[in-house]
Short mmCIF file of C-alpha atoms and ligand atoms in Angstrom, two decimals:
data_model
loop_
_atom_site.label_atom_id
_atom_site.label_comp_id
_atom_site.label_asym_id
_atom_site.label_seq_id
_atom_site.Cartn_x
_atom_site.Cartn_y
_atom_site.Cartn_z
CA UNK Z 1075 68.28 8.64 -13.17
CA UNK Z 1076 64.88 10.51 -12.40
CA UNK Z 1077 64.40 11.28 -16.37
CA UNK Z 1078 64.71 7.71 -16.97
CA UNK Z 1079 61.41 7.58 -15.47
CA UNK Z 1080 59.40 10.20 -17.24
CA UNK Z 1081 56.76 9.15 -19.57
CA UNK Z 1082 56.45 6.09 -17.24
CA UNK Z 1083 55.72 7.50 -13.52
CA UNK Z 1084 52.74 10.45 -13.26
CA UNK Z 1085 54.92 13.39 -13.95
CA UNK Z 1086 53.50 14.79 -10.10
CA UNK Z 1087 55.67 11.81 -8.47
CA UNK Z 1088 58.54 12.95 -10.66
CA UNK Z 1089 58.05 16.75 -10.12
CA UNK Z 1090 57.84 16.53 -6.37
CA UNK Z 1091 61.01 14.22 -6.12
CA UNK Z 1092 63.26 16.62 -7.67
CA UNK Z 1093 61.77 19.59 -5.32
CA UNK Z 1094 61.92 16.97 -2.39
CA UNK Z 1095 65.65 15.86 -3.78
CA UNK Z 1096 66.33 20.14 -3.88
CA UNK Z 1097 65.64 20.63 -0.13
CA UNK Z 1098 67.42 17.47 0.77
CA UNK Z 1099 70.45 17.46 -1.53
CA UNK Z 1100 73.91 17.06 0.15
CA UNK Z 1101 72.32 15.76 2.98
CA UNK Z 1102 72.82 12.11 4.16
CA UNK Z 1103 70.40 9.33 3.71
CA UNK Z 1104 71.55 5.51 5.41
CA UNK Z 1105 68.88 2.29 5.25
CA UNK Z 1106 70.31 -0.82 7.05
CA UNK Z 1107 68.75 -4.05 6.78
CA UNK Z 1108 69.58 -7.51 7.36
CA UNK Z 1109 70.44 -8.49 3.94
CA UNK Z 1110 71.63 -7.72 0.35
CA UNK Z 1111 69.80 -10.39 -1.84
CA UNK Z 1112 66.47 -12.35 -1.15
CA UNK Z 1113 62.98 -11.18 -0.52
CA UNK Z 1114 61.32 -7.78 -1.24
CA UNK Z 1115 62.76 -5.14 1.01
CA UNK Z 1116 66.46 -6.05 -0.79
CA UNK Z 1117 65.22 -6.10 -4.24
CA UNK Z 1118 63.54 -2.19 -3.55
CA UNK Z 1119 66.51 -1.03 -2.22
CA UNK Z 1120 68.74 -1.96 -4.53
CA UNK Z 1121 66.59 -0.10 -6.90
CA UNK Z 1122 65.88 2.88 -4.59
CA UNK Z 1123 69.77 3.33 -3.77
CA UNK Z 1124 71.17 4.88 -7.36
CA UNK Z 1125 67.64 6.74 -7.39
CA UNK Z 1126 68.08 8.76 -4.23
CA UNK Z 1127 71.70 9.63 -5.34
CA UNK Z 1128 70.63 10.36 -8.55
CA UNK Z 1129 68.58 13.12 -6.76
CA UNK Z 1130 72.23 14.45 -5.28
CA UNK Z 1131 70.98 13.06 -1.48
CA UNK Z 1132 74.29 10.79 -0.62
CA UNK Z 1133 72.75 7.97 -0.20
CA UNK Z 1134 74.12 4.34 1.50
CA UNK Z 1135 72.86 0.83 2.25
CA UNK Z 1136 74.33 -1.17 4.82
CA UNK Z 1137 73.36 -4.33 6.20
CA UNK Z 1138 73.97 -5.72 9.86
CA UNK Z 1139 76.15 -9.12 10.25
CA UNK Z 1140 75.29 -12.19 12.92
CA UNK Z 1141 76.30 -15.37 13.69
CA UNK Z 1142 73.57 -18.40 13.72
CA UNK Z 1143 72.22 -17.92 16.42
CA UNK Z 1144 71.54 -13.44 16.04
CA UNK Z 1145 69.60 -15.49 12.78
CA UNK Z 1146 67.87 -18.07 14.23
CA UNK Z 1147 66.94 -15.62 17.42
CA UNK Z 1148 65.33 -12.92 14.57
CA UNK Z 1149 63.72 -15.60 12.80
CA UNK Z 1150 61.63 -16.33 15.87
CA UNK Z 1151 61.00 -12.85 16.44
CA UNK Z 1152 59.74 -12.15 13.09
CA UNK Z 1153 57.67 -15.29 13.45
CA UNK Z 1154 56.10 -14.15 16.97
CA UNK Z 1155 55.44 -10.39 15.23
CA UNK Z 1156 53.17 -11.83 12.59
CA UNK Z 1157 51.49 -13.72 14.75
CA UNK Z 1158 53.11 -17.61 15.50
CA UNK Z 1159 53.54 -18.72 18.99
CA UNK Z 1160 57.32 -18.65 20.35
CA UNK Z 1161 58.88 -17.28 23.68
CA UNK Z 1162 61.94 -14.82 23.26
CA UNK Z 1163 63.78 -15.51 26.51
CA UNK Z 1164 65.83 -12.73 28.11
CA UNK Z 1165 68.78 -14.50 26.78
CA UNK Z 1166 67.85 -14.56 23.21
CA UNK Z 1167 66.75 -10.75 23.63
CA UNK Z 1168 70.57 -9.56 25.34
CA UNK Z 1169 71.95 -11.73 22.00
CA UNK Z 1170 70.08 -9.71 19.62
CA UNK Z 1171 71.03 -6.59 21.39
CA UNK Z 1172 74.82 -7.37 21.58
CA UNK Z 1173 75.05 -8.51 18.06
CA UNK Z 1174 73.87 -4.81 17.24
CA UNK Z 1175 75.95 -2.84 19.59
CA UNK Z 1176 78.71 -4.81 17.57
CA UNK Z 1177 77.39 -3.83 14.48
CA UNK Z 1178 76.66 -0.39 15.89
CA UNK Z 1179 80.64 -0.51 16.63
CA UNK Z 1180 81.46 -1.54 13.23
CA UNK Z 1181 78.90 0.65 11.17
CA UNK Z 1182 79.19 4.36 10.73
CA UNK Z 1183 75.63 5.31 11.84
CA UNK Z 1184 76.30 9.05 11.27
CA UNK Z 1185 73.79 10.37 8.77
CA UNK Z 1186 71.14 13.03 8.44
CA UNK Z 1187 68.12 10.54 8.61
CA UNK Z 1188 67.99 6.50 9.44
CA UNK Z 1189 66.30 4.22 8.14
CA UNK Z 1190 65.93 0.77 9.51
CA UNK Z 1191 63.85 -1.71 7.93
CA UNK Z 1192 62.27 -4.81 10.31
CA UNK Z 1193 63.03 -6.10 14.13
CA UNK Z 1194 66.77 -7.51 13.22
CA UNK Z 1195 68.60 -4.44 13.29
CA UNK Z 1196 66.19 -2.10 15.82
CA UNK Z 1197 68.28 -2.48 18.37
CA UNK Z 1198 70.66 -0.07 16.66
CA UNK Z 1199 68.60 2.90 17.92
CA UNK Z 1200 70.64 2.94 21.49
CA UNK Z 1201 73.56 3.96 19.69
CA UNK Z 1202 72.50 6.93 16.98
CA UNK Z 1203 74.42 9.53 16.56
CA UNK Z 1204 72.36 12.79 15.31
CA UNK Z 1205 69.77 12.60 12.42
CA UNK Z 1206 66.03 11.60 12.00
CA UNK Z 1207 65.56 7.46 13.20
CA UNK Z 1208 62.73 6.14 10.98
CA UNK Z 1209 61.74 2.24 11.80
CA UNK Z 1210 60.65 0.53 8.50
CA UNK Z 1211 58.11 -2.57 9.43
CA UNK Z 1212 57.51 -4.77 6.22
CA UNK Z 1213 55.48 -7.64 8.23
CA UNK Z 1214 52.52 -7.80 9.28
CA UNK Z 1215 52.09 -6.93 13.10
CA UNK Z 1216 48.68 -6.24 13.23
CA UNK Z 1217 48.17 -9.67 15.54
CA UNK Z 1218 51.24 -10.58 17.08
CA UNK Z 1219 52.55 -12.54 20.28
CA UNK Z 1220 52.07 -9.70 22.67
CA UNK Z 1221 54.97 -10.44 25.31
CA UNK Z 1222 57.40 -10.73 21.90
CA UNK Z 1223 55.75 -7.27 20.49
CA UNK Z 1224 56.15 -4.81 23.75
CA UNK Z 1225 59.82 -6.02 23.99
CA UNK Z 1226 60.35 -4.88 20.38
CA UNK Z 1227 58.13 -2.31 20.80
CA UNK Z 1228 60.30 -0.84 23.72
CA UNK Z 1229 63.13 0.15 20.66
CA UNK Z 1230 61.08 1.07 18.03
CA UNK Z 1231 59.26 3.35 20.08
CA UNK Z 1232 62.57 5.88 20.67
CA UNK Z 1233 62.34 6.46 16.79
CA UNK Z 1234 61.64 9.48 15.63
CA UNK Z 1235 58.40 8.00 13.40
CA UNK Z 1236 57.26 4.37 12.47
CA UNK Z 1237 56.53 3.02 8.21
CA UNK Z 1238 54.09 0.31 8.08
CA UNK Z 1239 52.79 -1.38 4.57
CA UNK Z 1240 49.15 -1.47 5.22
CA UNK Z 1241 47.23 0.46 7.84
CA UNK Z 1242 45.97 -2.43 8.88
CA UNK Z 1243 49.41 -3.46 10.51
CA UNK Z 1244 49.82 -0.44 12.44
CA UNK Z 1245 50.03 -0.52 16.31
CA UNK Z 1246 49.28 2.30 18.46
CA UNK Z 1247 52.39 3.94 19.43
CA UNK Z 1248 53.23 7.58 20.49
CA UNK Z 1249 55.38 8.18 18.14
CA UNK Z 1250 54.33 9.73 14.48
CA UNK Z 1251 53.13 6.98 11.85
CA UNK Z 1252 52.83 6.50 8.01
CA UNK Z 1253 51.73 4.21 6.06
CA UNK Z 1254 54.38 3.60 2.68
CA UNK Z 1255 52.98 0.46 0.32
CA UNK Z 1256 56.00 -0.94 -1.41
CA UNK Z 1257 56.33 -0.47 -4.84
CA UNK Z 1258 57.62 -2.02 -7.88
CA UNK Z 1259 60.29 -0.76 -10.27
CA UNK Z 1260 59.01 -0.69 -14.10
CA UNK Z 1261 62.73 -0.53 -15.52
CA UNK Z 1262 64.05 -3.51 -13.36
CA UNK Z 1263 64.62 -6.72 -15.45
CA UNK Z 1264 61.32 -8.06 -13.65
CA UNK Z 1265 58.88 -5.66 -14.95
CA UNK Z 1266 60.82 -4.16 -18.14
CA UNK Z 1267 59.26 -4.22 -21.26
CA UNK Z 1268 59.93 -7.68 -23.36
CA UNK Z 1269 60.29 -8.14 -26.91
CA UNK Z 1270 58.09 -10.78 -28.04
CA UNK Z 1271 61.51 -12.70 -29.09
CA UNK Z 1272 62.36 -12.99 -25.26
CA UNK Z 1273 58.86 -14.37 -24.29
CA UNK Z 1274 59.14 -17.21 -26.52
CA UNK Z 1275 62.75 -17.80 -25.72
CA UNK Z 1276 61.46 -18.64 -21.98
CA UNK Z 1277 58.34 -20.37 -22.96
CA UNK Z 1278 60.19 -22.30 -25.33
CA UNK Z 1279 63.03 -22.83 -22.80
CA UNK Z 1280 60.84 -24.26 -19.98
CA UNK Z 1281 58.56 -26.04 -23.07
CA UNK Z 1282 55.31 -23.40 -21.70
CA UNK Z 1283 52.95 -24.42 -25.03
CA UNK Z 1284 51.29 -21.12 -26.15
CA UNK Z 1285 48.63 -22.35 -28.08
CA UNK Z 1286 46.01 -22.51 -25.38
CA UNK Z 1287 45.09 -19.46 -22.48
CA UNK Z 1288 47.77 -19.77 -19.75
CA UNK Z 1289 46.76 -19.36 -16.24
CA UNK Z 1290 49.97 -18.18 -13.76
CA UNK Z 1291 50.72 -17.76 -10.41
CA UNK Z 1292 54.72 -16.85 -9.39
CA UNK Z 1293 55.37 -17.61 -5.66
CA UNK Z 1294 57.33 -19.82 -2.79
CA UNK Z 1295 55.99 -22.97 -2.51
CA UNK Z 1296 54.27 -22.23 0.39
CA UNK Z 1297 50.83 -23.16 1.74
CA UNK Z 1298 49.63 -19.89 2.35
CA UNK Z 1299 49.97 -18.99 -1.04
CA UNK Z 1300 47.80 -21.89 -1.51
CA UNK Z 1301 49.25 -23.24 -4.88
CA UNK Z 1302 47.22 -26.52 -4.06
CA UNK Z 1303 43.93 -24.41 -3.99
CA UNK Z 1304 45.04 -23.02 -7.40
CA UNK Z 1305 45.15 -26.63 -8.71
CA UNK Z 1306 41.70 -27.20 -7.85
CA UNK Z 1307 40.39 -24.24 -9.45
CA UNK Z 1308 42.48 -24.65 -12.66
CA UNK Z 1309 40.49 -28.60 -12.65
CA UNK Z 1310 37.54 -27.07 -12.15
CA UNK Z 1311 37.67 -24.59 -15.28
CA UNK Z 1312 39.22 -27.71 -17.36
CA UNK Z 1313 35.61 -29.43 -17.11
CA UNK Z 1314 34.25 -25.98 -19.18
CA UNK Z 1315 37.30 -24.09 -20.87
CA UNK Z 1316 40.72 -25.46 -22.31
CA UNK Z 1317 43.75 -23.61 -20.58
CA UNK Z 1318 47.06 -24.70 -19.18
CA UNK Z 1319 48.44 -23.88 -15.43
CA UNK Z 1320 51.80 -22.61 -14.95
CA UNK Z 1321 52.94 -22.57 -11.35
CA UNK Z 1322 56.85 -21.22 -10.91
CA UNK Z 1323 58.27 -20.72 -7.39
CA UNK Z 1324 62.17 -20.89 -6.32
CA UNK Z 1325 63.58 -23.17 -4.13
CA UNK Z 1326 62.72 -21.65 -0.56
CA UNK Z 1327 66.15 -22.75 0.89
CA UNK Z 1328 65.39 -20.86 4.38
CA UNK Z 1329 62.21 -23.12 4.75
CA UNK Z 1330 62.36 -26.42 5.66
CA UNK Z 1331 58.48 -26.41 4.61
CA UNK Z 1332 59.11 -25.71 1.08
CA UNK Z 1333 60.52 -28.95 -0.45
CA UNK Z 1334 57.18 -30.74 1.31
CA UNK Z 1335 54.96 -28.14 0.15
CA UNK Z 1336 56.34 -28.78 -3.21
CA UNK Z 1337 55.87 -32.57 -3.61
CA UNK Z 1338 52.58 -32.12 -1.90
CA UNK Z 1339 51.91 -29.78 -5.00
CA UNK Z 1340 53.16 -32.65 -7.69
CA UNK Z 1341 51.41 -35.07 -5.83
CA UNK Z 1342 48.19 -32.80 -6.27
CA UNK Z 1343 48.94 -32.07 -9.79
CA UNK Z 1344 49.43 -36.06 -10.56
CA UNK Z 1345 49.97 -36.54 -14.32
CA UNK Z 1346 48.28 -33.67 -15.72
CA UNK Z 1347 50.38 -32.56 -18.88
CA UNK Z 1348 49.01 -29.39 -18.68
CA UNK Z 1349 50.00 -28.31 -15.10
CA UNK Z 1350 53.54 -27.33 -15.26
CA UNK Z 1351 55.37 -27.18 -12.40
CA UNK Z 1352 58.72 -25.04 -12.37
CA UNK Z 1353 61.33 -24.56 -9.81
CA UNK Z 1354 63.28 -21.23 -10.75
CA UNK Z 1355 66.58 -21.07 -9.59
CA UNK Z 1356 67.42 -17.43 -7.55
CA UNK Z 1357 67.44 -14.07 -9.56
CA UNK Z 1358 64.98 -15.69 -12.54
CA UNK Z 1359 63.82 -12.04 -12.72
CA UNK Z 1360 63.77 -12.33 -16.60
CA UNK Z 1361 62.05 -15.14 -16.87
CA UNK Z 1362 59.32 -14.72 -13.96
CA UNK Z 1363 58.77 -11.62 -16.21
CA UNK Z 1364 58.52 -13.26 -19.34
CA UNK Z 1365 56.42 -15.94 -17.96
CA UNK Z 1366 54.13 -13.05 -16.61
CA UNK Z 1367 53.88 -11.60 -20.13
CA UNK Z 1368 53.25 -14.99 -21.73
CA UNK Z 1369 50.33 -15.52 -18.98
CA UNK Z 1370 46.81 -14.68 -19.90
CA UNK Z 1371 45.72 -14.75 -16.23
CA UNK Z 1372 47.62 -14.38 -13.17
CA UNK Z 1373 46.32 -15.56 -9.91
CA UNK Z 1374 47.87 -15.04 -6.20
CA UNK Z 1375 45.23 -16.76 -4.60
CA UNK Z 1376 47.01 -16.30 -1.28
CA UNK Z 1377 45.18 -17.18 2.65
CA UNK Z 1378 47.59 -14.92 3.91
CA UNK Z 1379 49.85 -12.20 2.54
CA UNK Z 1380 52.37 -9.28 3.51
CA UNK Z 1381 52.02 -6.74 0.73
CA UNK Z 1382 51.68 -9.60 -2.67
CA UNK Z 1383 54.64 -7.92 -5.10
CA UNK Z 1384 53.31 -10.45 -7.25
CA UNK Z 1385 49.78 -9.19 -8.18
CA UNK Z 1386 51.83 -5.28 -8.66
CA UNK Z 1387 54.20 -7.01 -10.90
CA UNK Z 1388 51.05 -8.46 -12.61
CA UNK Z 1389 48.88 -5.95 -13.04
CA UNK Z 1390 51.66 -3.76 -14.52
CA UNK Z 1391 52.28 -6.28 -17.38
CA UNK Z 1392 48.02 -5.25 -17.92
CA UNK Z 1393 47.34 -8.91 -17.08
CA UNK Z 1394 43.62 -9.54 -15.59
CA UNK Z 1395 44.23 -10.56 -12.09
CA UNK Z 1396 42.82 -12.81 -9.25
CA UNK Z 1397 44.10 -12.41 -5.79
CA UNK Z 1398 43.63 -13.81 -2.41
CA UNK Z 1399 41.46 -11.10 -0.41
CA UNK Z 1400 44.25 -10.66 2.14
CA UNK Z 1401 47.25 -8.51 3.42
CA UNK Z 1402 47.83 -6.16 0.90
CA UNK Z 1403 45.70 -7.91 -2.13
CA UNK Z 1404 43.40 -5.59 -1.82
CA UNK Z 1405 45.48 -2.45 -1.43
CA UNK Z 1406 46.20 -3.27 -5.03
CA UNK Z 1407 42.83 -5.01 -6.82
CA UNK Z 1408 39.94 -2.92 -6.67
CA UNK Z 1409 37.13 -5.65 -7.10
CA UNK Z 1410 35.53 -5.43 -10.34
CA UNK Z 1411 37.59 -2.76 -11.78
CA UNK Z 1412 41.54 -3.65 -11.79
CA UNK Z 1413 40.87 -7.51 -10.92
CA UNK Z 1414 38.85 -9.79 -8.64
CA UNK Z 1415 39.10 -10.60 -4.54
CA UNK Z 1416 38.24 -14.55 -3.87
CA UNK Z 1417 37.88 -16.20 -0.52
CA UNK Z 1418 37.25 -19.45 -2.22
CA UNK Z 1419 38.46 -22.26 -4.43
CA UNK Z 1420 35.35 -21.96 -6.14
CA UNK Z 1421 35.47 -17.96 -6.30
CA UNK Z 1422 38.82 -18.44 -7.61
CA UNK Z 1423 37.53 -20.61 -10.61
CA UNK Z 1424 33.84 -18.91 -11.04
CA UNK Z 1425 36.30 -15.58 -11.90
CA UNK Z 1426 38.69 -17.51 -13.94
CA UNK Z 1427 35.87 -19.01 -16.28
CA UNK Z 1428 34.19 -14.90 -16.50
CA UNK Z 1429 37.82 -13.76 -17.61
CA UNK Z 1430 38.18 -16.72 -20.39
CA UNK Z 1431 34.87 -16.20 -21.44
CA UNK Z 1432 34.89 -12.30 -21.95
CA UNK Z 1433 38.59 -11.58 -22.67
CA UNK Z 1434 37.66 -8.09 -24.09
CA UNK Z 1435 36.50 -7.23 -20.51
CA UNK Z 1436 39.42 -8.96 -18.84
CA UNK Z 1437 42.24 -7.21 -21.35
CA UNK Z 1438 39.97 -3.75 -20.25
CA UNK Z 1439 40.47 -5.06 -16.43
CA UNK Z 1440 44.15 -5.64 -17.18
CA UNK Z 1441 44.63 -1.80 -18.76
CA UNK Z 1442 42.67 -0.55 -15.63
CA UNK Z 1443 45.43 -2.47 -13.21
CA UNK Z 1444 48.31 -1.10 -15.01
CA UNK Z 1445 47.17 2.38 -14.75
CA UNK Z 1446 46.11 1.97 -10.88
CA UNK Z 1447 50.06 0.12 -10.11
CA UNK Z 1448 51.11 3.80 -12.55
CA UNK Z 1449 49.47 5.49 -10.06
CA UNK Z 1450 50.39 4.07 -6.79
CA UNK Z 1451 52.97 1.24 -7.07
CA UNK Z 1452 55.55 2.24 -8.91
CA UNK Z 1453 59.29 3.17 -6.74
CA UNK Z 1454 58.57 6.56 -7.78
CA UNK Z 1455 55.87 7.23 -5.80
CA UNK Z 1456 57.79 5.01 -2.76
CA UNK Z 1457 60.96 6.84 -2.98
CA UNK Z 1458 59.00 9.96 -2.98
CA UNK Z 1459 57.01 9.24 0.05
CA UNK Z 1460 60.28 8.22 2.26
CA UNK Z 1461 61.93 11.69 1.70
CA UNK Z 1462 58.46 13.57 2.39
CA UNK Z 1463 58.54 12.10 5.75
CA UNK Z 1464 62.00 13.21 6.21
CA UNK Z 1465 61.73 16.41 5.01
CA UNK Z 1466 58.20 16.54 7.55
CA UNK Z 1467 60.07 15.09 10.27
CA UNK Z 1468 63.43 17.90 9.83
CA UNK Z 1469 60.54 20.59 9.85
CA UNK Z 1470 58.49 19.24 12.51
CA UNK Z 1471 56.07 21.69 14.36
CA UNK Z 1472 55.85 23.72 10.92
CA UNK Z 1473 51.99 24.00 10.11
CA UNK Z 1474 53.08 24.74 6.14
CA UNK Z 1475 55.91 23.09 3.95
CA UNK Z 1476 56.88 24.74 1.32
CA UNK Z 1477 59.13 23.04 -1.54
N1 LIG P 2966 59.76 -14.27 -6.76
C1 LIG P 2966 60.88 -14.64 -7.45
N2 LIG P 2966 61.05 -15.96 -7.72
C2 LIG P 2966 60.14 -16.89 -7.33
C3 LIG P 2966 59.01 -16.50 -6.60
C4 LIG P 2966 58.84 -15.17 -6.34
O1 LIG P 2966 61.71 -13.81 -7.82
O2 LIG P 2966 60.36 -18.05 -7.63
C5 LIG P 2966 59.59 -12.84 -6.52
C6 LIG P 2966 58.29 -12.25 -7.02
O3 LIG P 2966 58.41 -11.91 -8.39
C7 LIG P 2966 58.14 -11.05 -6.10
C8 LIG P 2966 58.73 -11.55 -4.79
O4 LIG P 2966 59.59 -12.63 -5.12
O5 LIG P 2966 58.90 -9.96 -6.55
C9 LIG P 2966 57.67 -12.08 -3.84
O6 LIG P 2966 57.09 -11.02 -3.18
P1 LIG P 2966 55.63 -11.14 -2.59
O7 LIG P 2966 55.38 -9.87 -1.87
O8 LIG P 2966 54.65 -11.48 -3.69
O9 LIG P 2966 55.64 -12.42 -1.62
P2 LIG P 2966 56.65 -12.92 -0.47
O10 LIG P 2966 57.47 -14.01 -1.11
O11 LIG P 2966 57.48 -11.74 -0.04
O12 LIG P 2966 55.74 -13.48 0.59
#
């Protein structure tokens, strides 16, 4: 699995796996999660899974099962973490825990380390068995609802160390912390190389015309991704430059806000031919990727952001980028060298026109990107930074670590 890689992750990520993969192998690696499909932390692990085995570490993936309510309940919680006002009553607290002590009951939790990603399944730490228990946080907690967060808080802190995405979302907690970005995988059908025959079979598909500069941005219809703002950059640049704006989302079934967010977005667009619109059904990965190939600019001109897999998946297709300067944007641009930060409708546009009008310094922007995501995005370098806090945390107190 590992040599699939080489030749596309730095050869140090892929040398320090397999010694990390020696001292581990034959040892037992578990993640648990909420779910097997949808969102970010599902479509890594499904990647990261055959990868870790592939290493000989016997790897599994389980996911923890709830009625309605165990969902609704985690929803709020996950809400109240990043920062939205709602009261977790003792009730809805005792539900969450019982639904894990079932799962705890059905699961077999027995494994050399833990991993459990987000609030829905932390509960599960009353009931481990032997190993290393590492809590996984993929939202952003760095401003939560404080009641909500020392409840939580009172579970995560029995594990034995804490992930976050961005320092910035850290707490203060006595146990050990890291901070693991999350990564993209270059061989998935998202970010695999194209042949130019399956570009034009999507463009021509979803009737993209390629004979003007394509502007893109990929995301839920959702207003802090700010896909109206996008709209008034993309009118701004038509007074000056001739392009066409692609915006393609899926249908955000879990949010009520997305089918209003959506018609707010037509209704902003009006009767433009050259805004198109496009509602991807699920698992489009092909053709988000081909549209990403077929873009000449991508934007994610998010007002607030977890991580932004987006601008990763971007920038490793070399496309000159424009992101919101939030959450983990700017983890990933480096202002002026691997693609621009805006705060503004107009920053968003001023950069636009600068990329349109110098494309030999926005293709050398683009290169730039790929080579930073090479260097620090790619599930290589993820994968390899989960089992070298393992393999810290089994030889914990050790000054030196050999491998
Ligand atoms: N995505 C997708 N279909 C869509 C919109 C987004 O598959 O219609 C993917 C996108 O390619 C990325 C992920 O969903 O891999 C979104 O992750 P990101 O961190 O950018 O934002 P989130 O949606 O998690 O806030």
């Amino acid at each position: 699995m590992i040599s699939h890689y080489s030749g596309i992750s730095p050869t140090g990520d892929l040398l320090l796996l397999q010694k990390l993969g020696a001292k581990l192998k034959k040892k037992s690696f578990l993640h648990i999660n909420s779910t097997k499909a949808g969102g970010g932390v599902a479509e890594i692990l499904q990647r990261m899974i055959p990868i870790m085995n592939g290493l000989g570490i016997k790897t599994r993936w389980e996911i923890i099962e709830g009625d309605d309510r165990f969902f609704d309940i985690t929803k709020k919680i996950h809400n109240a973490i990043q920062g939205n006002p709602e009261t977790i009553t003792k009730d809805m607290w005792d539900h969450h825990y019982e639904i894990n002590k079932i799962n705890a009951g059905r699961l077999d939790l027995e494994a050399n380390a833990v991993l459990i990603h987000d609030p829905q399944p932390a509960p599960l730490i009353k009931f481990r068995k032997k190993g290393k228990w590492i809590w996984r946080c993929h939202i952003d907690v760095s401003n939560p609802v404080k009641e909500v967060c020392d409840y939580l808080m009172r579970y995560c802190s029995k594990y034995n160390a804490a992930v976050f995405s961005v320092a910035r979302f850290a707490r203060a907690m006595a146990i050990d912390e890291f901070i693991i970005p999350p990564s993209i995988d270059p061989l998935s059908d998202k970010n695999r190389d194209l042949t130019h025959e399956e570009i034009s079979e999507t463009m021509n598909r979803l009737q993209i015309p390629v004979d003007r500069p394509i502007l893109l941005q990929v995301s839920r219809f959702d207003r802090f991704k700010d896909p109206v703002g996008v709209i008034e950059a993309y009118k701004t640049v038509r007074k000056y430059n001739d392009c066409i704006l692609v915006l393609a989302g899926s249908p955000a079934t879990d949010d009520p806000e997305g089918e209003m967010v959506l018609n707010e977005v037509r209704d902003y667009a009006s009767d433009d031919p050259d805004i198109h619109i496009h509602l991807l059904p699920p698992f489009s990965d092909r053709d988000i990727n081909a549209l990403q190939r077929g873009a000449t600019i991508i934007l994610q001109k998010s007002l607030k952001e977890g991580f932004g897999l987006t601008v990763s998946e971007a920038m490793w297709k070399a496309k000159p980028v424009i992101g919101g300067a939030v959450g983990g944007i700017p983890l990933q641009i480096v202002h002026g060298a691997t693609g621009f930060l805006v705060h503004s409708v107009e920053g968003a546009a001023f950069r636009i026109r600068q990329y349109l009008n110098n494309p030999e310094m926005a293709r050398r922007m683009g290169e730039k990107g790929r080579e930073y995501v090479r260097n620090n995005f790619l599930i290589t370098r993820q994968t390899r930074d989960y089992l070298s806090i393992w393999y810290s945390l089994e030889n914990k107190g050790k000054n030196i670590l050999e491998l």
